[in-house]
mmCIF file of C-alpha atoms and ligand atoms in Angstrom:
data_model
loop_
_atom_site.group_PDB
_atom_site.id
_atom_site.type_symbol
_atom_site.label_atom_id
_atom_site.label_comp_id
_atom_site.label_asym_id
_atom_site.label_seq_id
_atom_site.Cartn_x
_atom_site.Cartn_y
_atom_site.Cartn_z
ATOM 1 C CA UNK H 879 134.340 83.347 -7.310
ATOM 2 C CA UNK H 880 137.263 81.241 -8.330
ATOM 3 C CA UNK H 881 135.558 79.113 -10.412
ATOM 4 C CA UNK H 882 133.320 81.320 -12.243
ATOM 5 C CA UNK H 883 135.281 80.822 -15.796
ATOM 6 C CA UNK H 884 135.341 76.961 -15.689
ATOM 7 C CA UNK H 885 131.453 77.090 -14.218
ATOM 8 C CA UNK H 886 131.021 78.704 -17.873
ATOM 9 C CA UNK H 887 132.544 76.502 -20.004
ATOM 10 C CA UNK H 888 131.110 73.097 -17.620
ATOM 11 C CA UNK H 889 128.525 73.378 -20.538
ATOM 12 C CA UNK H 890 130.107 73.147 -23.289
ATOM 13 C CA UNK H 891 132.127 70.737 -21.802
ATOM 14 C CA UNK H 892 129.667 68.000 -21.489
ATOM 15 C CA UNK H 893 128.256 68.534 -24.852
ATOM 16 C CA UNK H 894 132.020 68.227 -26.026
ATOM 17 C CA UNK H 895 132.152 71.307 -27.788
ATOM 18 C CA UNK H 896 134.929 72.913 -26.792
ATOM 19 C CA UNK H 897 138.765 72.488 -28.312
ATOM 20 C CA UNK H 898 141.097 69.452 -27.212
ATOM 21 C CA UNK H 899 143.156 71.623 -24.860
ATOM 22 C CA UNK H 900 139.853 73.306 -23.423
ATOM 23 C CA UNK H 901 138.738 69.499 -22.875
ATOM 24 C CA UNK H 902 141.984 68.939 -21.082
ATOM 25 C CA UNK H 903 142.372 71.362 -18.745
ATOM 26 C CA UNK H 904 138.255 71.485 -17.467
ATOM 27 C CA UNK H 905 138.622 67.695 -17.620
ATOM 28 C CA UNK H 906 141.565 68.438 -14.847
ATOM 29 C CA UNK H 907 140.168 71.506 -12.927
ATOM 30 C CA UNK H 908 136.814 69.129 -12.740
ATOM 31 C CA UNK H 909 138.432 66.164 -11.575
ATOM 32 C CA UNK H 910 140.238 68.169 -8.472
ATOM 33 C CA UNK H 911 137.846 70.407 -7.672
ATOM 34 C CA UNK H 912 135.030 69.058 -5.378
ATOM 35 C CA UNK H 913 132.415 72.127 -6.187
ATOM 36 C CA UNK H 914 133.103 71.982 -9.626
ATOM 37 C CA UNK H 915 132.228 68.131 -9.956
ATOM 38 C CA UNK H 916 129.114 68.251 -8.179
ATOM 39 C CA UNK H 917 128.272 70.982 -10.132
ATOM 40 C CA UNK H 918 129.150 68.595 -13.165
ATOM 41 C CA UNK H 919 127.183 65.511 -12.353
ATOM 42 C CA UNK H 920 123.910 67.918 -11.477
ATOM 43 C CA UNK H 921 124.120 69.441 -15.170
ATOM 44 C CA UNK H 922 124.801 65.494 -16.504
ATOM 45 C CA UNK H 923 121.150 64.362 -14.212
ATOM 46 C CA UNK H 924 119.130 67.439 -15.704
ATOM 47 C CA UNK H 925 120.340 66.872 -19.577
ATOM 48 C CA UNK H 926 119.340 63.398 -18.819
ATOM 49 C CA UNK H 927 115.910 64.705 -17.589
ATOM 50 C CA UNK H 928 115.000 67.331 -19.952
ATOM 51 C CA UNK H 929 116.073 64.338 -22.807
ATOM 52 C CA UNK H 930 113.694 62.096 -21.170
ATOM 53 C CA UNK H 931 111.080 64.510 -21.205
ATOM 54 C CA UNK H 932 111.473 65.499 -24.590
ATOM 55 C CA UNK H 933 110.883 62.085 -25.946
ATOM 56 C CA UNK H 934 107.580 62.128 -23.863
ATOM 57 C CA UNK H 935 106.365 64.244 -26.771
ATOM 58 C CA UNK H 936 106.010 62.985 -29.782
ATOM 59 C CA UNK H 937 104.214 65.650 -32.417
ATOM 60 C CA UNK H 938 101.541 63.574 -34.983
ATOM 61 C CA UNK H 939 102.111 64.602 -38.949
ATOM 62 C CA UNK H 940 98.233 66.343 -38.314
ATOM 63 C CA UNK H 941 100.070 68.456 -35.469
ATOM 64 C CA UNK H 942 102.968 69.480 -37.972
ATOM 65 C CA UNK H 943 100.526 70.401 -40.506
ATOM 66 C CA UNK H 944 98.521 72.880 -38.043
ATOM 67 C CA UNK H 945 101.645 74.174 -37.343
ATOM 68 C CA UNK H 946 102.736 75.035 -40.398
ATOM 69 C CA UNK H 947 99.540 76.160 -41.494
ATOM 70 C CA UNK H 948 99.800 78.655 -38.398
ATOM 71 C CA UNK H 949 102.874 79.890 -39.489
ATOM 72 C CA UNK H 950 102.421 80.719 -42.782
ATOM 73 C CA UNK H 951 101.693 84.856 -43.519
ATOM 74 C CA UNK H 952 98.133 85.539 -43.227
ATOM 75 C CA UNK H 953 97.762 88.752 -44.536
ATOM 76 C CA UNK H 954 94.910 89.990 -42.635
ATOM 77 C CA UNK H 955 96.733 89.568 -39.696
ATOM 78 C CA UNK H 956 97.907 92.482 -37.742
ATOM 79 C CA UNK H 957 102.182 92.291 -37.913
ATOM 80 C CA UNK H 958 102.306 91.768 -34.146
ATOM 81 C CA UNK H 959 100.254 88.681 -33.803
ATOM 82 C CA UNK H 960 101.666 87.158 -36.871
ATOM 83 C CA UNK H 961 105.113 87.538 -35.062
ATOM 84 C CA UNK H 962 103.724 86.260 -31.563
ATOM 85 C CA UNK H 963 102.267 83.089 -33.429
ATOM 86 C CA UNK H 964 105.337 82.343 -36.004
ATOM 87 C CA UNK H 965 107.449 82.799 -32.739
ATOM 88 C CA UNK H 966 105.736 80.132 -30.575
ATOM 89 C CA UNK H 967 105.059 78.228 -34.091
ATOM 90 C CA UNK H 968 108.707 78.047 -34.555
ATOM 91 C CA UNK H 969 109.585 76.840 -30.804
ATOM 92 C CA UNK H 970 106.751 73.793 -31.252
ATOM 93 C CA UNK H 971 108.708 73.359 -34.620
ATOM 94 C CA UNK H 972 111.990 73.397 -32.887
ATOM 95 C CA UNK H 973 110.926 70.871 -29.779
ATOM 96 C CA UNK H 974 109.548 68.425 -32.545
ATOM 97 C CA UNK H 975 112.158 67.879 -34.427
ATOM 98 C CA UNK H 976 114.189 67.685 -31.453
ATOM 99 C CA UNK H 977 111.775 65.168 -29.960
ATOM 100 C CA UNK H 978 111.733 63.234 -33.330
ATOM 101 C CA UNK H 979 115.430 62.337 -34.131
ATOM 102 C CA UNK H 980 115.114 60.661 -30.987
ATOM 103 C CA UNK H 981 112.018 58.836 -31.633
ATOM 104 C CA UNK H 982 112.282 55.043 -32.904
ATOM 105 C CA UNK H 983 116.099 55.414 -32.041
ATOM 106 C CA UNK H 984 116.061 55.358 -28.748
ATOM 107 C CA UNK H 985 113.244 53.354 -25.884
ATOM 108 C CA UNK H 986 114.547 51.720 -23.117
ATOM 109 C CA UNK H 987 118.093 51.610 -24.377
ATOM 110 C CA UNK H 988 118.448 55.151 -25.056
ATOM 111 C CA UNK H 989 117.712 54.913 -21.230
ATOM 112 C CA UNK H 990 120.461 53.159 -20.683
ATOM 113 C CA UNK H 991 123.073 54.609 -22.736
ATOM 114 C CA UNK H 992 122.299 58.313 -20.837
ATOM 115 C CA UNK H 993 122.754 56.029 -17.145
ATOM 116 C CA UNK H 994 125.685 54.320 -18.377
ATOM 117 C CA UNK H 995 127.410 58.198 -18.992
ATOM 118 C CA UNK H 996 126.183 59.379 -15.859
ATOM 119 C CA UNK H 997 127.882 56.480 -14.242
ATOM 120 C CA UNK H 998 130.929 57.345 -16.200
ATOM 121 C CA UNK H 999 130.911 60.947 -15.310
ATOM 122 C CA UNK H 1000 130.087 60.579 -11.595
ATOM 123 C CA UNK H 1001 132.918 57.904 -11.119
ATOM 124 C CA UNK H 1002 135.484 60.423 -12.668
ATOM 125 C CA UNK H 1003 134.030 63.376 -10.434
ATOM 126 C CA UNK H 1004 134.346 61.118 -6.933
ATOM 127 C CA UNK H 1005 137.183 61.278 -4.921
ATOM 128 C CA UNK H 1006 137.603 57.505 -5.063
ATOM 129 C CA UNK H 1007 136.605 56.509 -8.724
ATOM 130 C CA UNK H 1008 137.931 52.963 -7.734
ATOM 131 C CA UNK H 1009 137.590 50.615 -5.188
ATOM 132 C CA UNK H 1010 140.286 48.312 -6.225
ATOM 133 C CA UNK H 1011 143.213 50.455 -7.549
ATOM 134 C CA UNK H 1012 145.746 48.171 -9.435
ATOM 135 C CA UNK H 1013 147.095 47.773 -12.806
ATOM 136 C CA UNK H 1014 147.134 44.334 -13.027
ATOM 137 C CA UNK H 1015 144.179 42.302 -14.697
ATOM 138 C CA UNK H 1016 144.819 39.343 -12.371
ATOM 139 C CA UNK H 1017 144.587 41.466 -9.428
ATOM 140 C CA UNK H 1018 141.290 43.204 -10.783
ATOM 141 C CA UNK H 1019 139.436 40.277 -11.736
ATOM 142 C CA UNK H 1020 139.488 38.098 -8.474
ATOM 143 C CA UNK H 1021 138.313 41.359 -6.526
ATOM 144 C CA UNK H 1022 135.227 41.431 -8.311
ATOM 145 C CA UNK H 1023 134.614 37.303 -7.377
ATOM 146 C CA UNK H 1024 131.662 37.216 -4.656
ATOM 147 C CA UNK H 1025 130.668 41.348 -5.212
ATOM 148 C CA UNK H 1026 128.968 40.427 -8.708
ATOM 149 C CA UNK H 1027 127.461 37.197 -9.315
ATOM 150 C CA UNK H 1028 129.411 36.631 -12.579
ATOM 151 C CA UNK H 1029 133.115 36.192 -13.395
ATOM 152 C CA UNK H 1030 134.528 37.273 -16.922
ATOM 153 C CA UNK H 1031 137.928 38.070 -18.504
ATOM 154 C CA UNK H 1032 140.042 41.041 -18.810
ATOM 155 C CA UNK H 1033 142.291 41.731 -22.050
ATOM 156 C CA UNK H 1034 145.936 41.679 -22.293
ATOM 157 C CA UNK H 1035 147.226 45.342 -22.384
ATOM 158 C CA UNK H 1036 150.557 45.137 -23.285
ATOM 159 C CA UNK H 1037 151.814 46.679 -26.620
ATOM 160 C CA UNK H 1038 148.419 48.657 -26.221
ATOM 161 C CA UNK H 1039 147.907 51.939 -25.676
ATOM 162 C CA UNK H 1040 145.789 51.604 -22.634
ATOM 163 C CA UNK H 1041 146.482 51.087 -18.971
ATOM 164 C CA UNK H 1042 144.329 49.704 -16.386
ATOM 165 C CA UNK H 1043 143.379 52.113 -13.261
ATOM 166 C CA UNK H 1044 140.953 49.855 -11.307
ATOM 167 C CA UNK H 1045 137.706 48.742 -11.189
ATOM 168 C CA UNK H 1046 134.844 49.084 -8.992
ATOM 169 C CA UNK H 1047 131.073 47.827 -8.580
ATOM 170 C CA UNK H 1048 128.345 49.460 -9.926
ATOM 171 C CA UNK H 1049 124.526 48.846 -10.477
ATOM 172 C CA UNK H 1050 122.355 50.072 -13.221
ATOM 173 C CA UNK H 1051 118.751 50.049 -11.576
ATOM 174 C CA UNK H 1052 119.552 47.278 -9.183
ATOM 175 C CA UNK H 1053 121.579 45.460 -11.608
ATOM 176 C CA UNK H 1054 124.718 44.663 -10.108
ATOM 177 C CA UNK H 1055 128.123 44.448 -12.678
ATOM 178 C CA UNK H 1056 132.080 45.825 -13.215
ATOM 179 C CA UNK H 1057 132.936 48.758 -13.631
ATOM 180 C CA UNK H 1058 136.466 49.319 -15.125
ATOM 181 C CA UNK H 1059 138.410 52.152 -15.645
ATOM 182 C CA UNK H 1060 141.107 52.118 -18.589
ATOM 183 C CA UNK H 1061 143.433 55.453 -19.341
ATOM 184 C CA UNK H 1062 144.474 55.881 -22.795
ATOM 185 C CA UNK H 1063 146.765 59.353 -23.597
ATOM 186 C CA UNK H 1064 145.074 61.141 -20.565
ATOM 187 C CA UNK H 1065 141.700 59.799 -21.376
ATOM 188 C CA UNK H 1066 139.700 58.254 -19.273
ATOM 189 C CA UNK H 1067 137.697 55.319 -20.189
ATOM 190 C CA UNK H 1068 134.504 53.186 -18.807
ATOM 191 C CA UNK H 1069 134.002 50.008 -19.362
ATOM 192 C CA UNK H 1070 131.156 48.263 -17.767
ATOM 193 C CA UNK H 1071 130.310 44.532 -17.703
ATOM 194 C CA UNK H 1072 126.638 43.259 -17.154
ATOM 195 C CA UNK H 1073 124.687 40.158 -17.333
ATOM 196 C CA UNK H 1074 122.771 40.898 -20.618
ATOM 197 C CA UNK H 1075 119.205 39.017 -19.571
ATOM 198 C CA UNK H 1076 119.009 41.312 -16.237
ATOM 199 C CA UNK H 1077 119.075 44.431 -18.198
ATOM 200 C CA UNK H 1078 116.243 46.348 -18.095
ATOM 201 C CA UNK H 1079 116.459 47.103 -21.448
ATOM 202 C CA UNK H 1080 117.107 44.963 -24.639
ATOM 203 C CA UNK H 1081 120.192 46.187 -27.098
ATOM 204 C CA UNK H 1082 120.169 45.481 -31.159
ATOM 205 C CA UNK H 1083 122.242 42.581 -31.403
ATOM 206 C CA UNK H 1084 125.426 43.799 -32.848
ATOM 207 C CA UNK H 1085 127.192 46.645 -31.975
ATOM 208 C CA UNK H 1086 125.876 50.146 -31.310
ATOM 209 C CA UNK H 1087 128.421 53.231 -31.471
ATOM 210 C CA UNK H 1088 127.273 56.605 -30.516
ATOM 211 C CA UNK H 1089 127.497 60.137 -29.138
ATOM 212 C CA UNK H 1090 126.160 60.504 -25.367
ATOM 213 C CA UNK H 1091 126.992 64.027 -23.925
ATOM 214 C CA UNK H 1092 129.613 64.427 -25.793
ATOM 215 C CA UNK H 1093 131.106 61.042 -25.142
ATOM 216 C CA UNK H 1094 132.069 58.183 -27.356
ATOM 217 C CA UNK H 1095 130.307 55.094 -26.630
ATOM 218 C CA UNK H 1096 130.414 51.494 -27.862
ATOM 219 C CA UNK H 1097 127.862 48.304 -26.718
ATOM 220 C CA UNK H 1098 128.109 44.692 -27.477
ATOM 221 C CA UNK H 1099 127.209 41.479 -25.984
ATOM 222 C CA UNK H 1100 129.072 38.768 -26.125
ATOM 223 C CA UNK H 1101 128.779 35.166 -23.992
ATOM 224 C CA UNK H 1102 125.405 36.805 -22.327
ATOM 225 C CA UNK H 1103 127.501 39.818 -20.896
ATOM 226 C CA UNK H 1104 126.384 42.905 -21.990
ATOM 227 C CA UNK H 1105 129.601 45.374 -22.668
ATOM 228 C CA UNK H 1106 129.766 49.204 -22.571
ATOM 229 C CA UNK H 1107 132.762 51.191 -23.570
ATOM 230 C CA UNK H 1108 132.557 55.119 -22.627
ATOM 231 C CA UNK H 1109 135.014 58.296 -22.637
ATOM 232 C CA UNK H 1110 136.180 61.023 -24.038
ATOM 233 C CA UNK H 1111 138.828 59.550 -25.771
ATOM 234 C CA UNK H 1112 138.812 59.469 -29.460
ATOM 235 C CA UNK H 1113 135.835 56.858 -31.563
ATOM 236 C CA UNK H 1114 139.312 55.223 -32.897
ATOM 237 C CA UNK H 1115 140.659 54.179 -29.361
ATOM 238 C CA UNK H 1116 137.017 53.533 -27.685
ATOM 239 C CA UNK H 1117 136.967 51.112 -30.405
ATOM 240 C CA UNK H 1118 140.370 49.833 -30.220
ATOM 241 C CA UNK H 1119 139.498 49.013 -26.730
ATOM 242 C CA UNK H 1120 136.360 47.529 -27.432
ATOM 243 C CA UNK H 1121 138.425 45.522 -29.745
ATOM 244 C CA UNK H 1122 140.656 44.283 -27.308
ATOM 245 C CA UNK H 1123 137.498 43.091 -25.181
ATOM 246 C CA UNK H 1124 136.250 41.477 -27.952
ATOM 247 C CA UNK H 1125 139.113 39.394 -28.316
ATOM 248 C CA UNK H 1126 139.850 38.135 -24.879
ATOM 249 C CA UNK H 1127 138.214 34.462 -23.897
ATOM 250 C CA UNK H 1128 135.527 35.158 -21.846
HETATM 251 ZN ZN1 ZN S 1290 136.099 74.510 -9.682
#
């Protein structure tokens, strides 16, 4: 099969784990080749599922303690079941502490933040990531007047190191909003605008940067839009974007 050695890395790929010029070149075979992008956005919709699930589980400090009292050498024991017991002692061990970096860090939002990169990666894999394909901010923003029920601003790019692609609805649940698409050196980069009080979820105030499948992501709200900033572009220019966001009149 052709794409047998790209199907390998698609992996490591989303988790970001492979080398700049390994991002590069997947990032390009992905973005022109259909089976290779569906294949893409299925892996993004099961991480997103077995994360869910995994923060379905959340182990009590009595459950740690039985578990470590399991696992620690009972002499009596024949060698074989102490090995079968520390084994599947060890995998509950592993799943917790999986499940628990996640717990108290991320409810609803964490929700959000994993449907916000799908969004981002299934744009990129379509054939038509934009609906409205133009450069120009003043074309953009008018396109968007009577598809969302909101208007807001777009930045000023020049002497930046970004460049506007287009923009295109989205919804997140059946919240309707912009979706933006910036390139900065090769990189491309979300950024989604939202009414903040029909989210279904509720963001700490200020703003939240973080790691979703390998992605860089940054939220804010500002005027009662909600503002999400997504690629695989560097923290430094997600931010420098953000930035530029931040500083436009809304
Ligand atoms: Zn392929």
């Amino acid at each position: 099969m052709v794409c047998e050695s790209w199907n390998a890395q698609l992996d490591s790929y989303l988790d970001g784990e492979l080398s700049e010029a390994e991002m590069r070149s997947v990032d390009r075979h992905v973005r022109s080749c259909h089976l290779c992008s569906v294949d893409t956005v299925t892996r993004v919709q099961m991480k997103r599922r077995i994360h869910l699930a995994g923060n379905r589980f959340t182990p009590s400090s009595l459950f740690r303690k039985r578990v470590r009292q399991a696992i620690a050498p009972k002499p009596q024991r024949s060698p074989s079941r102490v090995w079968v017991l520390a084994g599947a002692a060890a995998l509950i061990l592993v799943i917790g502490a999986l499940t628990s970096t996640y717990v108290g860090t991320l409810g609803d939002a964490g929700q959000v933040f994993s449907e916000i990169a799908d969004l981002h990666v299934a744009t990129l894999a379509s054939s038509s990531p934009v609906d409205v394909i133009s450069t120009d901010r003043h074309t953009v923003k008018p396109w968007f007047q009577g598809k969302i029920p909101f208007a807001f601003n777009l930045p000023e790019l020049q002497n930046s190191e970004f460049s506007l692609l287009g923009g295109r609805m989205t919804y997140l649940h059946q919240t309707p909003g912009a979706h933006l698409i910036y390139d900065a050196r090769k990189h491309h980069i979300s950024v989604f605008v939202f009414q903040e009080a029909s989210l279904p979820a509720r963001f700490e105030e200020n703003l939240v940067s973080q790691k979703k499948l390998g992605f860089n992501m940054e939220t804010w709200s500002r005027g009662g839009f909600r503002y999400f900033v997504i690629g695989d572009a560097s923290a430094e220019d997600i931010n420098n974007l953000a930035i530029l966001f931040k500083t436009t009149d809304s």
